[in-house]
Coordinates of C-alpha atoms in Angstrom, one line a residue:
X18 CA 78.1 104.2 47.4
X19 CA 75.6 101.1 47.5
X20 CA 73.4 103.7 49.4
X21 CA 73.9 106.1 47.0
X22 CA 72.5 103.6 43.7
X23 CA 69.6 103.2 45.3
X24 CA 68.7 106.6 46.1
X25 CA 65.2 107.8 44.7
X26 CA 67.2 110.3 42.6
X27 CA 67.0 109.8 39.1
X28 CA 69.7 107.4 37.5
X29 CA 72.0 109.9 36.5
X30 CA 72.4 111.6 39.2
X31 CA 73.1 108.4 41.3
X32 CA 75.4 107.9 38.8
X33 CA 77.2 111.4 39.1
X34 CA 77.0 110.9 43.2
X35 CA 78.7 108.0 42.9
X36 CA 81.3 109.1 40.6
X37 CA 82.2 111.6 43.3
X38 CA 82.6 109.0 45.7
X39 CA 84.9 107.0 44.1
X40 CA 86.9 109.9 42.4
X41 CA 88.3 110.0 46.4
X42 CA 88.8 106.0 46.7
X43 CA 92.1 104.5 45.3
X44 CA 93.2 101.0 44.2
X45 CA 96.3 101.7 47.1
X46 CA 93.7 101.1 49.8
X47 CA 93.3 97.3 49.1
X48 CA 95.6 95.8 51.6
X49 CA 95.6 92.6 50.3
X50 CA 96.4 90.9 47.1
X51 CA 93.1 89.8 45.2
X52 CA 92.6 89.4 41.7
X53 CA 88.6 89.5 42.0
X54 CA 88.4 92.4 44.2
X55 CA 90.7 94.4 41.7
X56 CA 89.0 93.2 38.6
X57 CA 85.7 94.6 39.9
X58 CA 86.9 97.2 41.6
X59 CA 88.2 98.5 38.2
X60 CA 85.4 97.5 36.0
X61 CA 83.4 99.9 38.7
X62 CA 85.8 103.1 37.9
X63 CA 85.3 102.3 33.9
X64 CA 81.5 101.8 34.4
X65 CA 81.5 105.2 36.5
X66 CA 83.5 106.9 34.3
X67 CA 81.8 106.1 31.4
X68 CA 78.4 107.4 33.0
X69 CA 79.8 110.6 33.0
X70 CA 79.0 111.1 29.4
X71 CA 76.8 114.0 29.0
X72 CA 73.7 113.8 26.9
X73 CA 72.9 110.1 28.7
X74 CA 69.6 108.5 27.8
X75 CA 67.9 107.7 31.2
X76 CA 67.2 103.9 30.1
X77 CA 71.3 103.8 29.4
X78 CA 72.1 105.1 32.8
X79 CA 69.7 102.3 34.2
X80 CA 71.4 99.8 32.6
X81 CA 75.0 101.2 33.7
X82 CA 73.1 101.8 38.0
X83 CA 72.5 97.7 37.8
X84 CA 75.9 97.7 36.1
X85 CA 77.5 99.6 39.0
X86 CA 75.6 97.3 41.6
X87 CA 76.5 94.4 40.6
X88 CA 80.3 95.5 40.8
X89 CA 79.4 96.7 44.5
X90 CA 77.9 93.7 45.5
X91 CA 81.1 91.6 44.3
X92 CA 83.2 93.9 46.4
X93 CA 80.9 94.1 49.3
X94 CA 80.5 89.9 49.4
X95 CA 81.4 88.1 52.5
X96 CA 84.0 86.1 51.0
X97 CA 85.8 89.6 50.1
X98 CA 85.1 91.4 53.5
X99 CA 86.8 87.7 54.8
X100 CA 89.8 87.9 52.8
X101 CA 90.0 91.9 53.8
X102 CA 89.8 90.4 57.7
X103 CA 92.7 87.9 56.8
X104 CA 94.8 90.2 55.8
X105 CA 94.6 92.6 58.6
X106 CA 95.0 89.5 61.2
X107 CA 97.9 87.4 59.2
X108 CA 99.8 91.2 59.7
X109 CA 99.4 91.4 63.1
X110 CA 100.4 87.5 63.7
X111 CA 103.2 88.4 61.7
X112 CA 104.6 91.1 63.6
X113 CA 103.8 89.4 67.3
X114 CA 105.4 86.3 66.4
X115 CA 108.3 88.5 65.2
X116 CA 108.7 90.1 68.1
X117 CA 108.9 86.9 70.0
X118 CA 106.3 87.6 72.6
X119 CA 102.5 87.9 73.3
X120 CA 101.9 92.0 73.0
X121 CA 99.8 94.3 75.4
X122 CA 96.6 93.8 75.3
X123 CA 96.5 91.1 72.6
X124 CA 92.7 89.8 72.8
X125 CA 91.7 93.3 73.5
X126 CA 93.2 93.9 69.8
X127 CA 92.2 90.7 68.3
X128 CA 88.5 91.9 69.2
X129 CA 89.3 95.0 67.6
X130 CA 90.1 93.0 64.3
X131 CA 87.4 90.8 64.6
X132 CA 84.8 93.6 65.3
X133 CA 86.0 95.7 62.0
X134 CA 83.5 93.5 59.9
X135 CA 80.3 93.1 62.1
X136 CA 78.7 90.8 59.5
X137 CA 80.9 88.3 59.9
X138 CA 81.0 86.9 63.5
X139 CA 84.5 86.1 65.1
X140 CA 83.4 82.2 65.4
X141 CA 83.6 82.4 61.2
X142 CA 86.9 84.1 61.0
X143 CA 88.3 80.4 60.7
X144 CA 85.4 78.6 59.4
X145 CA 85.7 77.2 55.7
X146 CA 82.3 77.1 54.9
X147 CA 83.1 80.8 53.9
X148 CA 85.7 80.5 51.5
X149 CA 87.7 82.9 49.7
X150 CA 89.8 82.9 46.2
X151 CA 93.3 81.5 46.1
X152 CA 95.1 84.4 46.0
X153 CA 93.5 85.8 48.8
X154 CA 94.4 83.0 51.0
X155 CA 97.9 83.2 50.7
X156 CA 97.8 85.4 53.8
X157 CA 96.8 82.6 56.1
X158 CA 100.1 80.6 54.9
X159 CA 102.1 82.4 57.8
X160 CA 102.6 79.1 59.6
X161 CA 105.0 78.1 57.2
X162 CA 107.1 80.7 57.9
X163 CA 107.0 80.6 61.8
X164 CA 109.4 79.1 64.2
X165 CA 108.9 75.9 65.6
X166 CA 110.4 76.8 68.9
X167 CA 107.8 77.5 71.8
X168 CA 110.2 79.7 73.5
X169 CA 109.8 82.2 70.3
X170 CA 106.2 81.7 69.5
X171 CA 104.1 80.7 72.4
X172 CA 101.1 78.4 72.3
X173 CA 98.5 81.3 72.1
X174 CA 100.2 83.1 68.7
X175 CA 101.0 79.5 67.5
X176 CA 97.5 78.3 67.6
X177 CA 96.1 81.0 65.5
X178 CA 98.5 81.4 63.4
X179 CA 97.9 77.1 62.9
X180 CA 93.8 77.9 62.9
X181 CA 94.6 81.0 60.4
X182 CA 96.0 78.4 58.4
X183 CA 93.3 76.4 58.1
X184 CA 90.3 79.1 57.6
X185 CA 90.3 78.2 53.7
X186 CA 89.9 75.5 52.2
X187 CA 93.2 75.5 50.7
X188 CA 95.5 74.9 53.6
X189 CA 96.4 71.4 52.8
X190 CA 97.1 71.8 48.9
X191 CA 99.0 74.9 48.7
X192 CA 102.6 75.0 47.3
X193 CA 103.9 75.6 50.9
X194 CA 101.4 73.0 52.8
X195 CA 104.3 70.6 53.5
X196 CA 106.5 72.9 55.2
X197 CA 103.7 73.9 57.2
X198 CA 102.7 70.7 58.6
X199 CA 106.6 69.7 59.3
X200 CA 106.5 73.4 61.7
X201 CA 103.3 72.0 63.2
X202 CA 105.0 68.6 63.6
X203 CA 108.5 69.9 65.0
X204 CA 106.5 72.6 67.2
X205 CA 104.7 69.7 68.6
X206 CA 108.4 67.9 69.4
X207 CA 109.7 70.8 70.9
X208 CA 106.9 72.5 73.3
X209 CA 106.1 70.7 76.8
X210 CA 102.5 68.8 77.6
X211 CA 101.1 72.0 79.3
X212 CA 101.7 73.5 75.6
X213 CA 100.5 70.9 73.3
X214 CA 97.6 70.6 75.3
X215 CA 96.7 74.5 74.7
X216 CA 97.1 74.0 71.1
X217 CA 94.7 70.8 70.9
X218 CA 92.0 72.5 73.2
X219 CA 92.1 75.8 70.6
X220 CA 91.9 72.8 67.5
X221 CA 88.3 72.3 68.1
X222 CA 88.2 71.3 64.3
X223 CA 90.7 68.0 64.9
X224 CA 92.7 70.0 62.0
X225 CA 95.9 68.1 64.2
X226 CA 94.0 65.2 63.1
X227 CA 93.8 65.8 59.1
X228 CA 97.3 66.7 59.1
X229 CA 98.2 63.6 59.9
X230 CA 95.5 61.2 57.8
X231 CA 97.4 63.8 54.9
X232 CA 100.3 62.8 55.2
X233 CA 99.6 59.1 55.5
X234 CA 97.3 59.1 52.3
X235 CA 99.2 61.9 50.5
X236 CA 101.9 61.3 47.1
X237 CA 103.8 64.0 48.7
X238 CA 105.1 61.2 51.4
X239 CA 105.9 58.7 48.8
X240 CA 110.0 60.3 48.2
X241 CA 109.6 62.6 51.2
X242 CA 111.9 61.0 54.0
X243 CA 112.0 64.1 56.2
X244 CA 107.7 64.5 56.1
X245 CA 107.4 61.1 56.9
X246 CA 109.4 61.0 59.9
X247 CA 108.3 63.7 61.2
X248 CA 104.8 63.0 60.8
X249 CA 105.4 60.0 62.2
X250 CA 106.8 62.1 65.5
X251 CA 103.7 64.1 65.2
X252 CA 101.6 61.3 65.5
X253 CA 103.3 59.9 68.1
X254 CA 103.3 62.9 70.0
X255 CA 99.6 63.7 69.5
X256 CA 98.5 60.6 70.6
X257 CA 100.3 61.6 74.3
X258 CA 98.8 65.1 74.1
X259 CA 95.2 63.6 73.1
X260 CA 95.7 61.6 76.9
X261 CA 97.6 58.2 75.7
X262 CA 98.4 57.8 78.9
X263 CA 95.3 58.1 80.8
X264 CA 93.3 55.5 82.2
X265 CA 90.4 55.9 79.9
X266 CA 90.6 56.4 76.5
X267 CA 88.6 60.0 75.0
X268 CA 86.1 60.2 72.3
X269 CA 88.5 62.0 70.4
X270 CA 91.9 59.9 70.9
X271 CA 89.4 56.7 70.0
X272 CA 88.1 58.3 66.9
X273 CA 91.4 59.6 65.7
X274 CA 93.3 55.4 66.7
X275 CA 90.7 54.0 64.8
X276 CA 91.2 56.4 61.5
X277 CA 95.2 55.5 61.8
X278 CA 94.6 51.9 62.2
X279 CA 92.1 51.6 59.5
X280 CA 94.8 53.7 57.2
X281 CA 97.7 50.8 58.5
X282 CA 97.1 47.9 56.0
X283 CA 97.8 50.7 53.3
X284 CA 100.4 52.9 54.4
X285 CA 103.2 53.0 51.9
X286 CA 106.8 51.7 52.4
X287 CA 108.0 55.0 53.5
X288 CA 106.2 54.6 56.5
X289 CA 105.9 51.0 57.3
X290 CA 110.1 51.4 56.9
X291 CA 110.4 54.6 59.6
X292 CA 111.8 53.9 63.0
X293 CA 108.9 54.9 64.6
X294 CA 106.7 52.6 62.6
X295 CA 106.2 49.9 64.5
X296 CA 105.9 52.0 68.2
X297 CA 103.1 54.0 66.5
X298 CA 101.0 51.0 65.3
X299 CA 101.5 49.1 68.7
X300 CA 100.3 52.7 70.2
X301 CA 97.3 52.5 67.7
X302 CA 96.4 48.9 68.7
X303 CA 96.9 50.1 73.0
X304 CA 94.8 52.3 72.0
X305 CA 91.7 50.6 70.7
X306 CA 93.0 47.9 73.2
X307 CA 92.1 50.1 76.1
X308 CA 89.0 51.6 75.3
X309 CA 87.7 48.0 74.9
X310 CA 88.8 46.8 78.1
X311 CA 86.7 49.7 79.8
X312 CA 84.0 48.1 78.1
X313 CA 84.1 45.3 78.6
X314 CA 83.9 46.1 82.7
X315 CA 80.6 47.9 81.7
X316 CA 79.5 44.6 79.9
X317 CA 80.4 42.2 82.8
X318 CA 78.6 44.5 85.2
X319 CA 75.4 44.5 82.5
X320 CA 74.8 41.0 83.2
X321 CA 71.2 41.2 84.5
X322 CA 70.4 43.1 81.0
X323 CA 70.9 40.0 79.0
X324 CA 68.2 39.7 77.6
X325 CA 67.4 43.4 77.2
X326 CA 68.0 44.6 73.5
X327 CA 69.3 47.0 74.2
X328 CA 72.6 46.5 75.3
X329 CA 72.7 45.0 71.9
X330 CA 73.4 48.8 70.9
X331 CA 76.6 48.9 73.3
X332 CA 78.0 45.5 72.6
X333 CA 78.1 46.1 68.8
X334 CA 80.7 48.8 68.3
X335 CA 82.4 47.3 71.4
X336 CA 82.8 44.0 69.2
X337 CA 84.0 45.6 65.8
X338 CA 86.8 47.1 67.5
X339 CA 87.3 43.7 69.0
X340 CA 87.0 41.6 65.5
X341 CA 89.2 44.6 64.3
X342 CA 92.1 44.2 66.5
X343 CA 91.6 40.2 66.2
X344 CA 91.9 39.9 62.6
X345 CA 95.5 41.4 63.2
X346 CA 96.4 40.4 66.5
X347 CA 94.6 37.2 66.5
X348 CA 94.0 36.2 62.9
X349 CA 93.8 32.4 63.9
X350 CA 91.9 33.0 66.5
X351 CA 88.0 33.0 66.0
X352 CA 86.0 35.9 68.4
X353 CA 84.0 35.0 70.9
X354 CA 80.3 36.3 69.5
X355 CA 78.0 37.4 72.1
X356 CA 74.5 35.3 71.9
X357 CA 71.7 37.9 72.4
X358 CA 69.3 37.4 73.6
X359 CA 70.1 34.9 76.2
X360 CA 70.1 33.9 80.0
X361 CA 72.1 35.5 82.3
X362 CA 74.6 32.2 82.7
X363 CA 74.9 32.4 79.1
X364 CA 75.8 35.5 79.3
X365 CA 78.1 35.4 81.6
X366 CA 79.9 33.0 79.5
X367 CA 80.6 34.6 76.9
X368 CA 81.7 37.5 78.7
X369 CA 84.4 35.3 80.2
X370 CA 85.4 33.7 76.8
X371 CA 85.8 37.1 75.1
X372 CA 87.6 38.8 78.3
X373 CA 90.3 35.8 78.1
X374 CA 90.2 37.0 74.1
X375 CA 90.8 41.1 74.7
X376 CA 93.9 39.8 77.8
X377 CA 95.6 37.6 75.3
X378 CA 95.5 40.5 72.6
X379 CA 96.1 43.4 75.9
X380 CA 99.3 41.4 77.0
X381 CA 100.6 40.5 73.2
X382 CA 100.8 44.4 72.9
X383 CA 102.3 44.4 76.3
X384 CA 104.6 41.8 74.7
X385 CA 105.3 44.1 71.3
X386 CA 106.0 47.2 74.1
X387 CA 108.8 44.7 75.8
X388 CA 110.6 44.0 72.4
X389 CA 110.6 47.7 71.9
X390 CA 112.8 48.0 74.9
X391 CA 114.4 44.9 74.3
X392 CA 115.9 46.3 70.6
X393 CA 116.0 49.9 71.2
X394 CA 119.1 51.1 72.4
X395 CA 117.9 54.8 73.9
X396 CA 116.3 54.9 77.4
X397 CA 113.0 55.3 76.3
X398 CA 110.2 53.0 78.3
X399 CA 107.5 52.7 75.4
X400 CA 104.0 52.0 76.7
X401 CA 101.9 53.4 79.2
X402 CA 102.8 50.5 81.8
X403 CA 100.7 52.0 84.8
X404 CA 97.5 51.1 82.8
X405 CA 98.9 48.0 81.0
X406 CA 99.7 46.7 84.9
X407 CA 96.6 47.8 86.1
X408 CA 94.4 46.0 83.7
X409 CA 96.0 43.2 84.0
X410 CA 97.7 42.5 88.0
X411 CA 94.3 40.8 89.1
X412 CA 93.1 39.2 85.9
X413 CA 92.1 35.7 86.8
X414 CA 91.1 34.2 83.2
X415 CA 92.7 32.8 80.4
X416 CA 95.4 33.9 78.2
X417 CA 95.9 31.8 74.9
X418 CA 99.1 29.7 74.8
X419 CA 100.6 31.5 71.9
X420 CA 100.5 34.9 73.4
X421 CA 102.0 33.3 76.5
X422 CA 105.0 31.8 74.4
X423 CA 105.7 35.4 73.0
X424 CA 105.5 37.0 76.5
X425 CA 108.1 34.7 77.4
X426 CA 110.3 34.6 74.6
X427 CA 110.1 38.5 75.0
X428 CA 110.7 38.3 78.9
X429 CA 113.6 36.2 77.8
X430 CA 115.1 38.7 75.3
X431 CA 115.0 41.3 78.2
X432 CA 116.6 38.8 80.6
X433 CA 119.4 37.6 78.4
X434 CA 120.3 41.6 78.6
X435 CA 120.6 41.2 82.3
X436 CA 118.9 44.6 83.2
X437 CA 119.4 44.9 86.6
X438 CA 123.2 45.6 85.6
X439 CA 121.7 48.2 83.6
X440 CA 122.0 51.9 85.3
X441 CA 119.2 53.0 87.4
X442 CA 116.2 54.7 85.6
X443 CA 117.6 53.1 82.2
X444 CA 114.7 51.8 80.3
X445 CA 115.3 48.3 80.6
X446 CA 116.1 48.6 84.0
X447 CA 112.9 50.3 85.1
X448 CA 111.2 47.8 82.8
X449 CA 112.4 45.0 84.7
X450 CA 112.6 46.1 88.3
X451 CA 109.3 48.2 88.5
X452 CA 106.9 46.1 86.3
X453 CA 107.8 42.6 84.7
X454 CA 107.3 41.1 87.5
X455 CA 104.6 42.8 89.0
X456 CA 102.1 41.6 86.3
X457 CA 100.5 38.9 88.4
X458 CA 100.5 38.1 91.8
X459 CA 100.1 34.5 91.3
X460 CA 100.8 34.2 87.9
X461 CA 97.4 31.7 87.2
X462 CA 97.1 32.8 83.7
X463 CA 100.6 31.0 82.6
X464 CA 99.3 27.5 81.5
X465 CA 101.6 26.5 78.5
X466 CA 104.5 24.2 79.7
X467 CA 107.0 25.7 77.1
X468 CA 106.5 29.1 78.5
X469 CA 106.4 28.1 81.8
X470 CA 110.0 26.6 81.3
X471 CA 111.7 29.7 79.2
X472 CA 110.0 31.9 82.0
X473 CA 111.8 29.7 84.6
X474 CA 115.2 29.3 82.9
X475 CA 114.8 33.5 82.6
X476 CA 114.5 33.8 86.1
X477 CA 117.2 31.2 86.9
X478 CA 119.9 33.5 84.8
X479 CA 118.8 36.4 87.0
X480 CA 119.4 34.3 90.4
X481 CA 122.5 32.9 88.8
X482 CA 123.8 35.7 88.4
X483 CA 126.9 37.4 90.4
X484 CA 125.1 40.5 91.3
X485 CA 122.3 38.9 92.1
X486 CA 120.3 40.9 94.8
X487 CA 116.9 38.9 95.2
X488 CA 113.7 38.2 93.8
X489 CA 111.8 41.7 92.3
X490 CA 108.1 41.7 93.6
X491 CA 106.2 38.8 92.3
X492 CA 109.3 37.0 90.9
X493 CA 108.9 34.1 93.1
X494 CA 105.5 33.5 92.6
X495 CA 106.1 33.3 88.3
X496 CA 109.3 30.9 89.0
X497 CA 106.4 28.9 91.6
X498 CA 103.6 28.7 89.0
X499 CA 105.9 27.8 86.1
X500 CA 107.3 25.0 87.7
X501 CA 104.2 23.9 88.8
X502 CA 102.9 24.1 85.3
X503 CA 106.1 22.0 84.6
X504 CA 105.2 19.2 87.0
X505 CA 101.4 19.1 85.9
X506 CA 102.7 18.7 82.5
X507 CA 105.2 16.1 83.4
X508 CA 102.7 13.7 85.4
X509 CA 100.7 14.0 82.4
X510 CA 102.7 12.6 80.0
X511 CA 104.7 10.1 82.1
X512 CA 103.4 6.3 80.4
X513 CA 101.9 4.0 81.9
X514 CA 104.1 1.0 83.9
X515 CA 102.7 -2.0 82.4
X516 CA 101.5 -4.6 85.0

């Protein structure tokens, strides 16, 4: 019909073409609901019918061809053609989540779907940039309706039917948003880390990510019990699927840590009241933790670069994550500020005195990790302790007395509980047994004398006690260096005999 408007023919006979075109067109054939493409879409049949009129003054049917166009071009926009697309692929998601099972052939008909508007590229199906109207976007809110069970809707439906979601910008503010981020949240619960893994590698938009900084900064959490916690789940269990419990922390896991921790300090009551809250915020502080122990290892090795500027341009995000984590870990404690430029010894320096720094806050989280246990009465061992231990079993520095007086006030907690009475692959019995005491292997860090002695009069309770089996691993060695620590201490402040 566009084709037809701008034929060569004079005006009124593009109009009369045109009316025969549409005379076999009928409102029916909209599939989807959309208040702008019926409005125009009836203006056009008014403005076509009206051309009919005989006796038409060829300047009047001008006006009414630029008339007609205009309606055309409303109906022929992107946005519409993307709403029309929508439609067609939230009905098909519909029907194959339904059915419980990914059907024949599925990418071969999601390129079918994609292909049926050529303008648009399949990369912009979900992109927001091309946005449509409000009630055209009610077709992407299928997510609210889905199960939550991975069994029923597996990770390839789920994670378009979560990116279909988000193709408007709407997704987060519509009436239903909140009972589609709690599906998102329990889906994330329920499917296994092979599962959750598909669905973050198809979120190549972090749009796990703003579900959660929503929720956190969002009125809708402030009476919402049920969002909250289960955000709080979701977080918990993005972190893991994001790698918590790799070795090396990602760009993305580090990016999406530092946006929770910056959004602590304000997080309502609701939250900071949640069972979960405190696990989550020590995860948050691991997090940032480890990324900045791996750092530091790329600093100490940097030491012939001293006095080159540029390592100036590593060293400074390095230490605001560090002056971060201090001013709540730490807050007493001034950071150790790095002098460039300087010579090497210098250097080296301070690379010692904010090492002993990062261990003191690394094994105060390692501390928060063993109260965890210590209250919690499930079976859960919080923390990733393979990387806490292996940060930490060679460390040769310093760690600040007050972090060792927590670490053994915690370490006494867990004692008092006597968990090797506790059953086999039980939290606090795996804590214990498998790496409490496997820390150190000489233990020099422990300097304070009233550590040393709760540390000792810990491991006493566990020799003293009737099933009593031996020393675990490096036991010995702690119960050596604390009372070693014990006699130093003693010497020290034993008077002088007067002559």
């Amino acid at each position: 019909m566009s084709k037809t408007l701008c034929s060569p023919k004079a005006n009124t006979e593009r109009l009369a073409e045109a009316r025969s075109i549409f005379t076999n067109l009928s409102q029916e054939d909209i599939d989807w609901t959309s208040e702008k493409f019926t409005d125009h879409f009836e203006q056009l049949g008014s403005t076509l019918s009206y051309a009919c009129r005989s006796g038409m003054m060829e300047t009047e049917a001008a006006d009414l061809v630029q008339r007609a166009q205009e309606h055309i071009a409303q109906l022929m926009d992107m946005s519409r053609w993307k709403a029309a697309l929508i439609s067609v692929l939230s009905q098909f998601l519909l029907e194959v989540t339904r059915a419980s099972l990914v059907p024949f052939e599925m990418d071969m008909t999601l390129t079918l779907i994609y292909s049926i508007i050529p303008e648009i590229p399949k990369s912009k199906v979900f992109d927001q940039s091309l946005d449509i109207e409000e009630d055209e976007a009610q077709a992407t809110y299928l997510l609210q309706s889905t199960s939550t069970s991975p069994e029923s809707v597996l990770p390839e439906l789920f994670i378009l039917v979560f990116r279909l979601l988000f193709s408007t910008k709407q997704a987060l503010h519509f009436t239903g948003a909140v009972e589609s981020r709690l599906v998102l949240y329990k889906y994330l619960y329920n499917c296994t880390f092979y599962q959750g893994k598909l669905l973050r590698e198809g979120d190549l938009a972090c749009l796990l990510e703003q579900c959660i900084f929503l929720d956190f900064t969002s009125a809708e959490s402030a009476g919402a019990h049920d969002l909250v916690n289960w955000s709080m789940i979701g977080l918990g269990r993005l972190y893991y699927n994001l790698g918590f419990g790799e070795s090396t922390v990602s760009p993305r896991l580090l990016s999406f840590a530092k946006g929770i921790f910056g959004l602590i300090p304000t997080a309502s009551t609701n939250f900071t009241q949640d069972r979960w809250w405190f696990l989550q915020s020590t995860h948050t502080e691991r997090i940032l933790c480890k990324d900045v122990i791996k750092k530091l290892e790329h600093l100490s090795r940097g030491r012939d670069m001293a006095n080159n500027h540029d390592i100036s341009s590593f060293i400074t995000p390095t230490m605001d994550n560090i002056h971060a984590l201090g001013q709540r870990l730490l807050p007493k404690t001034p950071v150790p500020e790095c002098p460039l430029p300087c010579p090497p010894d210098v250097y080296q320096h301070w690379i010692t005195e904010v090492q002993d720094y990062v261990f003191s806050m690394h094994l105060l989280i390692a501390t928060k990790y063993i109260n965890l246990v210590t209250t919690n009465s499930g079976d859960k061992l919080f923390g990733d302790w393979a990387n806490i231990w292996n940060s930490i079993v060679l460390y040769q520095g310093h760690i600040y007395e007050m972090v060792q007086l927590h670490f053994a006030k915690s370490v006494m907690e867990l004692i008092s509980l006597r968990p090797w009475n506790h059953p086999n692959g039980s939290a606090k019995s795996n804590l214990f047994h498998d790496f409490i005491w496997d820390l150190s292997h000489n233990w020099c860090w422990i300097t304070d004398m009233e550590s040393a002695k709760l540390l000792a009069e810990a491991i006493q309770l566990h020799k003293d006690d009737p099933h009593f089996n031996g020393m675990v691993w490096y036991e010995q060695a702690c119960v050596d260096r604390c009372m070693e620590v014990i006699r130093d201490a003693e010497i020290v402040e034993e008077p002088s005999v007067s002559q």
